[in-house]
mmCIF file of C-alpha atoms in Angstrom:
data_model
loop_
_atom_site.group_PDB
_atom_site.id
_atom_site.type_symbol
_atom_site.label_atom_id
_atom_site.label_comp_id
_atom_site.label_asym_id
_atom_site.label_seq_id
_atom_site.Cartn_x
_atom_site.Cartn_y
_atom_site.Cartn_z
ATOM 1 C CA MET V 1101 213.234 26.535 127.771
ATOM 2 C CA PHE V 1102 215.041 27.958 125.304
ATOM 3 C CA LEU V 1103 213.221 25.848 122.543
ATOM 4 C CA GLY V 1104 210.117 27.474 123.334
ATOM 5 C CA GLU V 1105 211.865 30.831 123.082
ATOM 6 C CA LEU V 1106 213.534 29.766 119.798
ATOM 7 C CA SER V 1107 209.973 29.171 118.396
ATOM 8 C CA CYS V 1108 209.308 33.033 118.687
ATOM 9 C CA LEU V 1109 211.904 33.563 116.382
ATOM 10 C CA ALA V 1110 210.222 31.205 113.636
ATOM 11 C CA ALA V 1111 207.144 33.216 114.436
ATOM 12 C CA PHE V 1112 208.813 36.509 113.824
ATOM 13 C CA PHE V 1113 209.805 35.573 110.510
ATOM 14 C CA LEU V 1114 206.476 33.973 109.678
ATOM 15 C CA LEU V 1115 205.000 37.545 110.332
ATOM 16 C CA ARG V 1116 207.618 39.099 108.311
ATOM 17 C CA CYS V 1117 206.893 37.128 105.312
ATOM 18 C CA ARG V 1118 203.105 37.568 105.588
ATOM 19 C CA ALA V 1119 203.526 41.301 105.645
ATOM 20 C CA ALA V 1120 205.757 41.243 102.404
ATOM 21 C CA ARG V 1121 202.997 39.453 100.920
ATOM 22 C CA HIS V 1122 200.010 41.727 102.161
ATOM 23 C CA PRO V 1123 201.083 45.419 102.410
ATOM 24 C CA GLU V 1124 198.024 46.072 104.654
ATOM 25 C CA ALA V 1125 199.653 43.719 107.612
ATOM 26 C CA SER V 1126 202.841 45.637 107.653
ATOM 27 C CA MET V 1127 205.212 45.475 110.733
ATOM 28 C CA ASP V 1128 207.127 48.233 112.105
ATOM 29 C CA PRO V 1129 210.451 48.925 110.176
ATOM 30 C CA GLN V 1130 213.363 47.206 111.839
ATOM 31 C CA GLN V 1131 216.512 49.002 112.821
ATOM 32 C CA PRO V 1132 219.937 47.012 112.218
ATOM 33 C CA PHE V 1133 221.212 45.790 114.974
ATOM 34 C CA ASN V 1134 224.026 43.380 116.004
ATOM 35 C CA PRO V 1135 222.221 39.987 117.265
ATOM 36 C CA LEU V 1136 224.914 39.641 119.345
ATOM 37 C CA LEU V 1137 223.760 42.201 121.740
ATOM 38 C CA PHE V 1138 221.371 39.798 123.005
ATOM 39 C CA LEU V 1139 223.867 37.307 124.238
ATOM 40 C CA PRO V 1140 224.466 38.868 127.581
ATOM 41 C CA PRO V 1141 220.675 38.230 128.421
ATOM 42 C CA ALA V 1142 220.604 34.966 127.298
ATOM 43 C CA LEU V 1143 223.767 33.978 129.381
ATOM 44 C CA CYS V 1144 221.791 35.802 132.347
ATOM 45 C CA ASP V 1145 218.556 34.059 131.530
ATOM 46 C CA MET V 1146 220.437 30.676 131.356
ATOM 47 C CA THR V 1147 222.458 30.990 134.362
ATOM 48 C CA GLY V 1148 219.497 32.719 136.737
ATOM 49 C CA THR V 1149 217.080 30.123 135.630
ATOM 50 C CA SER V 1150 219.347 27.116 136.264
ATOM 51 C CA ILE V 1151 220.018 28.463 139.904
ATOM 52 C CA MET V 1152 216.341 28.936 140.717
ATOM 53 C CA TYR V 1153 215.360 25.421 139.459
ATOM 54 C CA VAL V 1154 218.371 24.146 141.585
ATOM 55 C CA ALA V 1155 216.985 25.817 144.547
ATOM 56 C CA LEU V 1156 213.395 24.838 143.553
ATOM 57 C CA ASN V 1157 214.254 21.581 144.891
ATOM 58 C CA MET V 1158 215.307 22.541 148.204
ATOM 59 C CA THR V 1159 212.133 24.795 149.172
ATOM 60 C CA SER V 1160 208.563 25.103 148.674
ATOM 61 C CA ALA V 1161 207.044 26.552 145.460
ATOM 62 C CA SER V 1162 205.069 29.136 147.212
ATOM 63 C CA SER V 1163 208.416 30.324 148.980
ATOM 64 C CA PHE V 1164 210.184 29.999 145.595
ATOM 65 C CA GLN V 1165 207.772 32.117 143.987
ATOM 66 C CA MET V 1166 207.333 34.894 146.793
ATOM 67 C CA LEU V 1167 211.394 35.316 146.950
ATOM 68 C CA ARG V 1168 211.294 35.977 143.361
ATOM 69 C CA GLY V 1169 209.848 39.419 144.446
ATOM 70 C CA ALA V 1170 213.571 40.420 145.390
ATOM 71 C CA VAL V 1171 214.143 40.851 141.498
ATOM 72 C CA ILE V 1172 212.317 44.392 141.853
ATOM 73 C CA ILE V 1173 215.090 45.708 144.331
ATOM 74 C CA PHE V 1174 217.834 44.928 142.172
ATOM 75 C CA THR V 1175 215.781 45.796 138.769
ATOM 76 C CA GLY V 1176 215.227 49.164 140.519
ATOM 77 C CA LEU V 1177 219.080 49.841 141.721
ATOM 78 C CA PHE V 1178 220.469 48.733 138.364
ATOM 79 C CA SER V 1179 217.850 50.814 136.578
ATOM 80 C CA VAL V 1180 219.434 53.815 138.303
ATOM 81 C CA ALA V 1181 222.971 52.687 137.884
ATOM 82 C CA PHE V 1182 222.751 51.763 134.268
ATOM 83 C CA LEU V 1183 219.708 53.312 132.700
ATOM 84 C CA GLY V 1184 219.890 56.854 134.528
ATOM 85 C CA ARG V 1185 216.598 56.803 136.291
ATOM 86 C CA ARG V 1186 215.652 58.749 139.469
ATOM 87 C CA LEU V 1187 213.585 56.656 141.900
ATOM 88 C CA ALA V 1188 210.891 58.858 143.608
ATOM 89 C CA LEU V 1189 210.700 58.609 147.668
ATOM 90 C CA SER V 1190 207.407 55.996 147.079
ATOM 91 C CA GLN V 1191 209.927 53.777 145.414
ATOM 92 C CA TRP V 1192 212.512 53.673 147.907
ATOM 93 C CA LEU V 1193 209.783 52.844 150.641
ATOM 94 C CA GLY V 1194 208.671 50.133 148.125
ATOM 95 C CA ILE V 1195 211.978 48.679 148.093
ATOM 96 C CA LEU V 1196 212.479 48.726 151.928
ATOM 97 C CA ALA V 1197 208.705 46.869 152.186
ATOM 98 C CA THR V 1198 209.758 44.483 149.703
ATOM 99 C CA ILE V 1199 213.045 43.662 151.951
ATOM 100 C CA VAL V 1200 210.718 43.460 154.995
ATOM 101 C CA GLY V 1201 208.546 41.179 153.133
ATOM 102 C CA LEU V 1202 211.149 39.032 152.212
ATOM 103 C CA VAL V 1203 212.679 38.488 155.514
ATOM 104 C CA VAL V 1204 209.081 37.712 156.707
ATOM 105 C CA VAL V 1205 208.769 34.904 154.057
ATOM 106 C CA GLY V 1206 212.281 33.576 155.120
ATOM 107 C CA LEU V 1207 211.015 33.674 158.838
ATOM 108 C CA ALA V 1208 207.911 31.349 157.642
ATOM 109 C CA ASP V 1209 210.400 29.179 156.223
ATOM 110 C CA LEU V 1210 212.455 28.677 159.178
ATOM 111 C CA LEU V 1211 209.330 28.207 161.488
ATOM 112 C CA SER V 1212 207.480 25.714 159.488
ATOM 113 C CA LYS V 1213 207.794 22.175 160.007
ATOM 114 C CA HIS V 1214 210.212 20.467 157.558
ATOM 115 C CA ASP V 1215 210.014 16.943 155.943
ATOM 116 C CA ASP V 1216 213.032 14.323 155.333
ATOM 117 C CA GLN V 1217 212.540 16.087 151.392
ATOM 118 C CA HIS V 1218 213.301 19.589 152.607
ATOM 119 C CA LYS V 1219 215.662 19.927 155.672
ATOM 120 C CA LEU V 1220 216.238 23.261 157.527
ATOM 121 C CA SER V 1221 219.627 23.586 155.847
ATOM 122 C CA GLU V 1222 218.510 22.889 152.381
ATOM 123 C CA VAL V 1223 215.766 25.219 152.479
ATOM 124 C CA ILE V 1224 218.014 28.023 153.890
ATOM 125 C CA THR V 1225 220.274 27.195 151.268
ATOM 126 C CA GLY V 1226 217.356 27.322 148.501
ATOM 127 C CA ASP V 1227 216.050 30.536 149.636
ATOM 128 C CA LEU V 1228 219.609 32.008 149.287
ATOM 129 C CA LEU V 1229 220.152 30.825 146.009
ATOM 130 C CA ILE V 1230 216.663 32.393 144.881
ATOM 131 C CA ILE V 1231 217.690 35.602 145.979
ATOM 132 C CA MET V 1232 220.997 35.386 144.305
ATOM 133 C CA ALA V 1233 219.423 34.261 141.117
ATOM 134 C CA GLN V 1234 217.258 37.552 141.191
ATOM 135 C CA ILE V 1235 220.504 39.551 140.861
ATOM 136 C CA ILE V 1236 221.361 38.192 137.512
ATOM 137 C CA VAL V 1237 217.785 38.133 136.415
ATOM 138 C CA SER V 1238 217.140 42.061 137.074
ATOM 139 C CA ILE V 1239 220.551 42.352 134.920
ATOM 140 C CA GLN V 1240 218.987 40.414 131.972
ATOM 141 C CA MET V 1241 215.764 42.836 132.466
ATOM 142 C CA VAL V 1242 217.756 46.097 132.450
ATOM 143 C CA LEU V 1243 219.843 44.811 129.724
ATOM 144 C CA GLU V 1244 216.692 43.842 127.371
ATOM 145 C CA GLU V 1245 215.082 47.099 128.018
ATOM 146 C CA LYS V 1246 218.065 49.063 127.066
ATOM 147 C CA PHE V 1247 218.679 47.063 123.805
ATOM 148 C CA VAL V 1248 214.963 46.826 122.916
ATOM 149 C CA TYR V 1249 214.449 50.622 123.170
ATOM 150 C CA ARG V 1250 217.388 51.379 121.746
ATOM 151 C CA HIS V 1251 217.068 49.692 118.648
ATOM 152 C CA ASN V 1252 213.455 49.248 118.592
ATOM 153 C CA VAL V 1253 213.622 45.205 118.198
ATOM 154 C CA HIS V 1254 210.557 43.301 117.800
ATOM 155 C CA PRO V 1255 209.587 41.461 120.794
ATOM 156 C CA LEU V 1256 209.522 38.000 118.891
ATOM 157 C CA ARG V 1257 212.862 38.656 117.460
ATOM 158 C CA ALA V 1258 214.172 39.475 120.712
ATOM 159 C CA VAL V 1259 212.930 36.381 122.334
ATOM 160 C CA GLY V 1260 213.916 34.359 119.643
ATOM 161 C CA THR V 1261 217.421 35.710 119.374
ATOM 162 C CA GLU V 1262 217.819 34.882 123.198
ATOM 163 C CA GLY V 1263 216.371 31.256 122.678
ATOM 164 C CA LEU V 1264 218.856 30.641 119.793
ATOM 165 C CA PHE V 1265 221.618 31.728 122.175
ATOM 166 C CA GLY V 1266 220.536 29.890 124.877
ATOM 167 C CA PHE V 1267 219.559 26.760 123.016
ATOM 168 C CA VAL V 1268 223.067 26.306 121.274
ATOM 169 C CA ILE V 1269 224.718 26.926 124.439
ATOM 170 C CA LEU V 1270 222.917 24.461 126.544
ATOM 171 C CA SER V 1271 222.955 21.825 123.847
ATOM 172 C CA LEU V 1272 226.819 22.269 123.803
ATOM 173 C CA LEU V 1273 227.166 21.987 127.985
ATOM 174 C CA LEU V 1274 225.196 18.888 127.311
ATOM 175 C CA VAL V 1275 228.110 16.948 126.230
ATOM 176 C CA PRO V 1276 230.495 17.535 128.919
ATOM 177 C CA MET V 1277 227.771 17.253 131.716
ATOM 178 C CA TYR V 1278 227.300 13.816 130.559
ATOM 179 C CA TYR V 1279 230.713 12.847 131.707
ATOM 180 C CA ILE V 1280 230.948 14.973 134.798
ATOM 181 C CA PRO V 1281 230.423 13.108 137.979
ATOM 182 C CA ALA V 1282 227.851 15.144 140.257
ATOM 183 C CA GLY V 1283 227.612 12.271 143.391
ATOM 184 C CA SER V 1284 224.567 12.642 145.552
ATOM 185 C CA PHE V 1285 223.215 15.778 143.480
ATOM 186 C CA SER V 1286 222.868 13.887 140.493
ATOM 187 C CA GLY V 1287 219.369 12.383 139.664
ATOM 188 C CA ASN V 1288 220.055 9.870 137.347
ATOM 189 C CA PRO V 1289 221.385 6.239 137.432
ATOM 190 C CA ARG V 1290 224.820 7.132 136.017
ATOM 191 C CA GLY V 1291 225.564 9.731 138.831
ATOM 192 C CA THR V 1292 226.852 12.386 136.417
ATOM 193 C CA LEU V 1293 225.831 15.910 136.352
ATOM 194 C CA GLU V 1294 223.090 15.471 133.293
ATOM 195 C CA ASP V 1295 222.172 12.151 131.474
ATOM 196 C CA THR V 1296 220.560 13.034 128.112
ATOM 197 C CA LEU V 1297 220.029 9.612 126.885
ATOM 198 C CA ASP V 1298 218.283 8.613 130.042
ATOM 199 C CA ALA V 1299 216.244 11.522 129.537
ATOM 200 C CA PHE V 1300 214.990 10.742 126.274
ATOM 201 C CA CYS V 1301 214.196 6.995 127.226
ATOM 202 C CA GLN V 1302 212.038 8.678 130.075
ATOM 203 C CA VAL V 1303 210.110 10.967 127.490
ATOM 204 C CA ALA V 1304 209.790 8.021 125.341
ATOM 205 C CA ARG V 1305 208.422 5.657 127.854
ATOM 206 C CA GLN V 1306 206.346 8.280 129.830
ATOM 207 C CA PRO V 1307 203.929 10.125 127.352
ATOM 208 C CA LEU V 1308 202.976 12.313 130.253
ATOM 209 C CA ILE V 1309 206.437 13.857 130.501
ATOM 210 C CA ALA V 1310 206.074 14.567 126.730
ATOM 211 C CA LEU V 1311 203.234 16.702 127.123
ATOM 212 C CA ALA V 1312 204.359 18.386 130.353
ATOM 213 C CA LEU V 1313 207.435 19.337 127.938
ATOM 214 C CA LEU V 1314 205.173 20.486 125.136
ATOM 215 C CA GLY V 1315 203.226 22.427 127.575
ATOM 216 C CA ASN V 1316 206.246 23.735 129.231
ATOM 217 C CA ILE V 1317 207.363 25.050 125.697
ATOM 218 C CA SER V 1318 204.412 26.767 124.478
ATOM 219 C CA SER V 1319 203.649 28.631 127.850
ATOM 220 C CA ILE V 1320 207.132 29.759 127.901
ATOM 221 C CA ALA V 1321 206.998 31.102 124.206
ATOM 222 C CA PHE V 1322 203.627 33.027 125.277
ATOM 223 C CA PHE V 1323 204.925 34.029 128.530
ATOM 224 C CA ASN V 1324 208.215 35.427 127.223
ATOM 225 C CA PHE V 1325 206.777 37.189 124.432
ATOM 226 C CA ALA V 1326 204.381 38.747 126.339
ATOM 227 C CA GLY V 1327 207.006 39.705 129.162
ATOM 228 C CA ILE V 1328 209.425 41.749 126.411
ATOM 229 C CA SER V 1329 206.560 43.356 125.070
ATOM 230 C CA VAL V 1330 205.411 44.690 128.155
ATOM 231 C CA THR V 1331 209.339 45.599 128.719
ATOM 232 C CA LYS V 1332 209.380 47.457 125.627
ATOM 233 C CA GLU V 1333 205.568 49.304 126.125
ATOM 234 C CA LEU V 1334 206.060 50.112 129.838
ATOM 235 C CA SER V 1335 209.362 49.034 131.673
ATOM 236 C CA ALA V 1336 211.408 46.395 133.176
ATOM 237 C CA THR V 1337 209.954 47.219 136.633
ATOM 238 C CA THR V 1338 206.351 46.769 135.366
ATOM 239 C CA ARG V 1339 206.703 43.612 133.756
ATOM 240 C CA MET V 1340 208.253 42.037 137.502
ATOM 241 C CA VAL V 1341 205.102 43.316 139.021
ATOM 242 C CA LEU V 1342 202.942 41.481 136.607
ATOM 243 C CA ASP V 1343 205.073 38.465 136.988
ATOM 244 C CA SER V 1344 204.767 38.566 140.769
ATOM 245 C CA LEU V 1345 200.804 38.049 140.250
ATOM 246 C CA ARG V 1346 201.335 34.394 139.659
ATOM 247 C CA THR V 1347 202.355 34.068 143.296
ATOM 248 C CA ILE V 1348 198.727 33.856 144.325
ATOM 249 C CA VAL V 1349 197.919 31.275 141.882
ATOM 250 C CA ILE V 1350 200.944 28.982 142.936
ATOM 251 C CA TRP V 1351 200.472 29.198 146.295
ATOM 252 C CA ALA V 1352 196.762 28.324 146.263
ATOM 253 C CA LEU V 1353 197.145 25.431 143.871
ATOM 254 C CA SER V 1354 200.132 24.132 145.937
ATOM 255 C CA LEU V 1355 197.730 24.427 149.526
ATOM 256 C CA ALA V 1356 194.708 22.936 147.328
ATOM 257 C CA LEU V 1357 196.652 19.814 146.185
ATOM 258 C CA GLY V 1358 198.563 19.709 149.764
ATOM 259 C CA TRP V 1359 201.941 20.122 148.346
ATOM 260 C CA GLU V 1360 202.794 22.481 151.215
ATOM 261 C CA ALA V 1361 201.387 23.279 154.717
ATOM 262 C CA PHE V 1362 199.777 26.520 155.344
ATOM 263 C CA HIS V 1363 201.845 29.398 157.665
ATOM 264 C CA PRO V 1364 200.166 32.462 158.694
ATOM 265 C CA LEU V 1365 203.403 34.683 158.237
ATOM 266 C CA GLN V 1366 203.402 33.596 154.796
ATOM 267 C CA ILE V 1367 200.101 35.728 154.285
ATOM 268 C CA LEU V 1368 201.770 38.711 156.103
ATOM 269 C CA GLY V 1369 204.717 38.228 153.565
ATOM 270 C CA PHE V 1370 202.944 37.903 150.428
ATOM 271 C CA PHE V 1371 200.823 41.470 151.314
ATOM 272 C CA ILE V 1372 203.816 43.240 152.353
ATOM 273 C CA LEU V 1373 205.463 42.057 149.296
ATOM 274 C CA LEU V 1374 202.371 43.289 147.256
ATOM 275 C CA MET V 1375 202.372 46.764 149.025
ATOM 276 C CA GLY V 1376 206.195 47.140 148.229
ATOM 277 C CA THR V 1377 205.611 46.373 144.867
ATOM 278 C CA ALA V 1378 202.545 48.651 144.763
ATOM 279 C CA LEU V 1379 204.325 51.354 146.157
ATOM 280 C CA TYR V 1380 207.436 51.038 143.509
ATOM 281 C CA ASN V 1381 205.163 50.678 140.715
ATOM 282 C CA GLY V 1382 202.974 53.954 141.763
ATOM 283 C CA LEU V 1383 199.577 52.092 142.045
ATOM 284 C CA HIS V 1384 199.034 54.312 145.354
ATOM 285 C CA ARG V 1385 199.281 57.339 143.238
ATOM 286 C CA PRO V 1386 195.408 57.095 141.496
ATOM 287 C CA LEU V 1387 194.322 56.331 145.147
ATOM 288 C CA LEU V 1388 195.537 59.550 146.699
ATOM 289 C CA THR V 1389 194.560 61.450 143.534
ATOM 290 C CA ARG V 1390 190.678 60.249 144.227
ATOM 291 C CA LEU V 1391 191.124 60.727 147.641
ATOM 292 C CA ALA V 1392 192.475 64.491 147.157
ATOM 293 C CA ARG V 1393 189.478 65.267 144.929
ATOM 294 C CA GLY V 1394 186.870 63.984 147.236
ATOM 295 C CA ARG V 1395 188.114 66.104 150.037
ATOM 296 C CA PRO V 1396 187.334 69.818 149.706
ATOM 297 C CA SER V 1397 189.884 72.346 150.389
ATOM 298 C CA ALA V 1398 189.873 74.842 153.294
ATOM 299 C CA ASP V 1399 188.881 77.527 150.811
ATOM 300 C CA GLU V 1400 186.277 75.551 149.402
ATOM 301 C CA GLY V 1401 184.698 74.460 152.670
ATOM 302 C CA GLU V 1402 184.984 78.314 153.625
ATOM 303 C CA HIS V 1403 183.052 79.506 150.585
ATOM 304 C CA GLU V 1404 180.692 76.893 150.863
ATOM 305 C CA ARG V 1405 179.867 77.751 154.883
ATOM 306 C CA LEU V 1406 179.310 81.263 153.259
ATOM 307 C CA LEU V 1407 177.020 80.233 150.838
ATOM 308 C CA ALA V 1408 174.830 78.367 153.273
ATOM 309 C CA GLY V 1409 174.548 81.105 155.749
ATOM 310 C CA PRO V 1410 171.647 83.183 156.133
ATOM 311 C CA ARG V 1411 170.729 85.451 153.545
ATOM 312 C CA THR V 1412 169.181 88.816 153.715
ATOM 313 C CA PRO V 1413 167.936 90.846 151.271
ATOM 314 C CA ILE V 1414 170.121 93.916 150.572
ATOM 315 C CA ASN V 1415 166.817 96.273 150.642
ATOM 316 C CA ASP V 1416 166.035 95.034 153.801
ATOM 317 C CA ALA V 1417 165.916 97.766 156.759
ATOM 318 C CA SER V 1418 167.985 97.521 159.553
#
C-alpha cells in the first residue's frame, strides 16, 4: 500500500522537472513546509489500515465496506473540534441516520448464517475493530485537510510523503515481526507475526500473486491521489462520501461470485447509510430548492386566481 503511495512522490518530481523544462506547463508555487507534518497522517493510515485488514479476515467484504461508513460520524465530529466547523441540523440528522444504518448492518451480521470460517464471535469482533479503525482514519482525514489547506501542498507530494514515511516504518517493523510468535493468529509456517522471506517465495512461485500486488500498488496510487485531491478542492467529508460509493460494487461482486449470502437487512442498512451521507453532505438541498421553485407561493396563487377571473370592461354600464 505504501509503495503505491510512494510512487506518487516520483510522479510529483517528474511533473516538476517537466514544468522546469516547459514553462507553459508550470505548476502552482509550493509553499515551504516541514515534511514531518505528514508523519502523523501516515501513522494513522498505517494503524487504521492494519486494523481494518485484520477485521476483514473476521467478517464479510460487504459488511466491512458498509461499516466503513462510520468514518463520516467521526470525521464530522473531529472537524467541529479541530477545524472549527459548525454542523447544520441536516448534518446532525445525517450522523444520526448513519448510526442507525450501522446498527442495522450489525444486526444483519448477527442474524445471518455463519460458517466455520467466520464464527459469530469473530464477526462481532471484526465489526467492532472496523468501527474503531474509522476513528483513526477520520483523524487522518482531518489532519490531511488541515495541512493541505494551510501549506498548499501538491496532492502528489502529500500522498508520496505519507507513503515514504509508511514504507520506511513498516520496512523496519518487518524485522521484529519476523521473530515475534503469533500462535494461531499467524498464517505462515513459522508461526510468527510476519514471515517476509516466505512471502517473497510465494510471490516468486505464483505469478498471479505478483500480478495482484502490482494491481494493488497501481490502484492505491491513483485512489489516494484522487482522494487527497478531493480533500484539497472540497472537504474531507466529501472524500468519505465518494469513498462510500465503492460499497455497491463490492457488495454486488461478492453476491455474484457467491462469496457471501444475501440478507434483506443489509439492503435496509445500506440505504439508511446512503441517506445519512446524503443528509450530511447536503445532497437534499438541490431537491428542496427544485421543489420550492415548482410550488407557487400563496401570494402568487392568489394573483393567478384574480387574473384568471372574469374580466369586465371598465366602460360597461352596470
